[in-house]
Short mmCIF file of C-alpha atoms in Angstrom, two decimals:
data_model
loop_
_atom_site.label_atom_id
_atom_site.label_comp_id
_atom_site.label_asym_id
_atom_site.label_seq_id
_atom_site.Cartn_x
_atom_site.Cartn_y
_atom_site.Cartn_z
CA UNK J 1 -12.87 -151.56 144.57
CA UNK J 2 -15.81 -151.59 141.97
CA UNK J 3 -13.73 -151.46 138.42
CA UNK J 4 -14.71 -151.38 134.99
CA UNK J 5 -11.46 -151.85 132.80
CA UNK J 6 -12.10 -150.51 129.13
CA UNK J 7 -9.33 -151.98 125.87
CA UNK J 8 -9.69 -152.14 122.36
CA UNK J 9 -10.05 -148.40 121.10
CA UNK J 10 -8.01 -146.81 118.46
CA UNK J 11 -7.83 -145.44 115.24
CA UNK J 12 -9.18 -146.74 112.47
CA UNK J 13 -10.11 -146.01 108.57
CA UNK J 14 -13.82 -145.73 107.38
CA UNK J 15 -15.08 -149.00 106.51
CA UNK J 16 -12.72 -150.82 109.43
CA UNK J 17 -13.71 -152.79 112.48
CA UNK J 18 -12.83 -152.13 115.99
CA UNK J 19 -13.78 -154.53 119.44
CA UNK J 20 -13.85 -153.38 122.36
CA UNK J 21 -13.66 -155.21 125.77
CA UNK J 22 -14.62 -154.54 129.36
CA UNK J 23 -14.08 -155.93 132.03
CA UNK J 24 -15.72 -155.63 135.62
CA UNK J 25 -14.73 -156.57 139.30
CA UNK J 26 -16.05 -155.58 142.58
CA UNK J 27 -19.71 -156.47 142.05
CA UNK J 28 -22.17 -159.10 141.34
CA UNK J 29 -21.86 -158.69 137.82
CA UNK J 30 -24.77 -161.18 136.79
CA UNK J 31 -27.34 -159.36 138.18
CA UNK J 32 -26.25 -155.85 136.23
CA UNK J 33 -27.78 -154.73 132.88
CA UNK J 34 -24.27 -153.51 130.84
CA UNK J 35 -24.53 -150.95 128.45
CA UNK J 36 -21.93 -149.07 125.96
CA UNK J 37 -22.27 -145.17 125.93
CA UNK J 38 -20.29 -142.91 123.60
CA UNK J 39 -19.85 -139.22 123.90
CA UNK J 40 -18.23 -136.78 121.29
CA UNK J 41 -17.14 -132.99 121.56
CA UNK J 42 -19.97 -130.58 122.31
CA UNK J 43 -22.52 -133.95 122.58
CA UNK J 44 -24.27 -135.52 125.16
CA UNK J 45 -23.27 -138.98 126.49
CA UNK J 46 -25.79 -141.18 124.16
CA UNK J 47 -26.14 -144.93 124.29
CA UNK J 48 -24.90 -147.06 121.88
CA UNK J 49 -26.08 -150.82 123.31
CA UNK J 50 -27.04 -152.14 126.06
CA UNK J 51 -27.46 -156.11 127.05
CA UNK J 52 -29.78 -156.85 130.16
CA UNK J 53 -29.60 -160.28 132.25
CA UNK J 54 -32.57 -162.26 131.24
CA UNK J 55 -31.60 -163.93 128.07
CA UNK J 56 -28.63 -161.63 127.53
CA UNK J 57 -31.45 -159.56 125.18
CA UNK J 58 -29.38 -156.62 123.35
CA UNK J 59 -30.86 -153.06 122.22
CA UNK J 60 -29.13 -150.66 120.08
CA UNK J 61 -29.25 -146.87 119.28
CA UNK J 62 -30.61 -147.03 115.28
CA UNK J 63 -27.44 -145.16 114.35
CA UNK J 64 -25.54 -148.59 114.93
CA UNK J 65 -27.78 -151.50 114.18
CA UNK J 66 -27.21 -154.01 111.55
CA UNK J 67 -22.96 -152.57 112.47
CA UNK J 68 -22.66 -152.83 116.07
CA UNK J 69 -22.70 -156.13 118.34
CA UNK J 70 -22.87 -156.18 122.05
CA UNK J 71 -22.06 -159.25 124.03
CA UNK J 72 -21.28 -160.50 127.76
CA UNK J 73 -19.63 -163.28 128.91
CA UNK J 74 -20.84 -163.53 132.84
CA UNK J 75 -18.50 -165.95 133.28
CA UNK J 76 -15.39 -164.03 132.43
CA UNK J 77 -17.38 -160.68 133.75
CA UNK J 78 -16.75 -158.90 130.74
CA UNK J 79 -19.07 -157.42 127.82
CA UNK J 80 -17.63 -156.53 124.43
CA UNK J 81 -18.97 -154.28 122.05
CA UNK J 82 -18.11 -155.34 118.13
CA UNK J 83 -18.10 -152.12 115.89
CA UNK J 84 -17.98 -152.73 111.72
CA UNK J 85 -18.22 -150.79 108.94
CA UNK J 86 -16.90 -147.31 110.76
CA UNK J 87 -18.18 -144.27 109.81
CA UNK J 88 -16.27 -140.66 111.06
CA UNK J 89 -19.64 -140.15 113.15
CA UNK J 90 -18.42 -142.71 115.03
CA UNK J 91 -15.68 -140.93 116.53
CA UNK J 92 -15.81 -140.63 120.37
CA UNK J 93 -15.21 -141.17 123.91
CA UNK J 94 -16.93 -144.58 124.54
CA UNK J 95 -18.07 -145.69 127.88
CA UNK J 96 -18.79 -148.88 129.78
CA UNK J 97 -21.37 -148.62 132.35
CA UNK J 98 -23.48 -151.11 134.79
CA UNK J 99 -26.55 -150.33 136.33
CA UNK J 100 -29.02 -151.96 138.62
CA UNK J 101 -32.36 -151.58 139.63
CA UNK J 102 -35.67 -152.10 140.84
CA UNK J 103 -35.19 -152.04 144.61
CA UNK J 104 -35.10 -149.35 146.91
CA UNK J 105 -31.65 -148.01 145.58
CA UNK J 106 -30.30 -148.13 142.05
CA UNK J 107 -26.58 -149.11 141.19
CA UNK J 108 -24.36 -147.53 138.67
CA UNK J 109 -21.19 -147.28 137.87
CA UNK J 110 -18.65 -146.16 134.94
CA UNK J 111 -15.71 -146.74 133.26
CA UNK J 112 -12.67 -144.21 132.48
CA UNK J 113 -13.96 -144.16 128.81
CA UNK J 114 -11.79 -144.95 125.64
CA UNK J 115 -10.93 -143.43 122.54
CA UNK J 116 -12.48 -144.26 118.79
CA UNK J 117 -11.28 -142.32 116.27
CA UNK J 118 -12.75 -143.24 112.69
CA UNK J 119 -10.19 -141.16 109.91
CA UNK J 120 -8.40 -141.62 106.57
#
C-alpha cells in the first residue's frame, strides 16, 4: 500500500529544464525526510537532494547546486525536484525515496525510478 508515484522525466537538450514530481501514499508522510537519488549505467545510486522535516531544510550533492531545487508540499504529500541548466552528466535513472529514523527501526522506501535523458 506504501506508494511513491514518480512524473516529469524525459528528454531534454543541454541547457533545458526538467521538474519532476512525486507523490506518496500509505504513510505518515510529515514525519519522513524525502530525498532524490539518481543512478546511471555502471554507477552507484548517488544522491542528488534531500529535504528533511524541520523547516523543510534542503541539501544537495555539489554536482547540482546553484541548478537543482528540491521542494515538498506536506500537504499535497508530494516533493518535486526542479532541474535547470542540464548537462549530459545528468542523464539517469532518478529515484524518489523516504526514510525515517531515530527509533528502534528505520523506514525506507523507493520509487520505480524515472528516466532523464540530457541530449542534442
Amino acid at each position: 500500500q506504501v506508494q511513491l508515484v514518480e512524473s516529469g522525466g524525459g528528454v531534454v537538450q543541454p541547457g533545458g529544464s526538467l521538474r519532476l514530481t512525486c507523490v506518496a501514499s500509505g504513510f505518515a508522510f510529515e514525519y519522513y525526510i524525502m530525498g532524490w537519488y539518481r543512478q546511471a549505467p555502471g554507477k552507484e545510486r548517488e544522491l542528488v537532494a534531500v529535504i528533511r522535516v524541520p523547516g523543510g531544510r534542503a541539501n544537495y550533492a555539489d554536482s547540482v547546486k546553484g541548478r537543482f531545487a528540491i521542494s515538498r508540499d506536506n500537504g499535497k504529500n508530494s516533493i518535486f525536484l526542479q532541474m535547470n541548466s542540464l548537462k549530459s552528466e545528468d542523464t539517469a535513472v532518478y529515484y524518489c525515496n523516504a526514510f525515517r529514523g531515530g527509533g528502534p527501526n528505520e523506514y525506507e522506501y523507493w520509487g520505480q525510478g524515472i528516466q532523464v535523458t540530457v541530449s542534442s
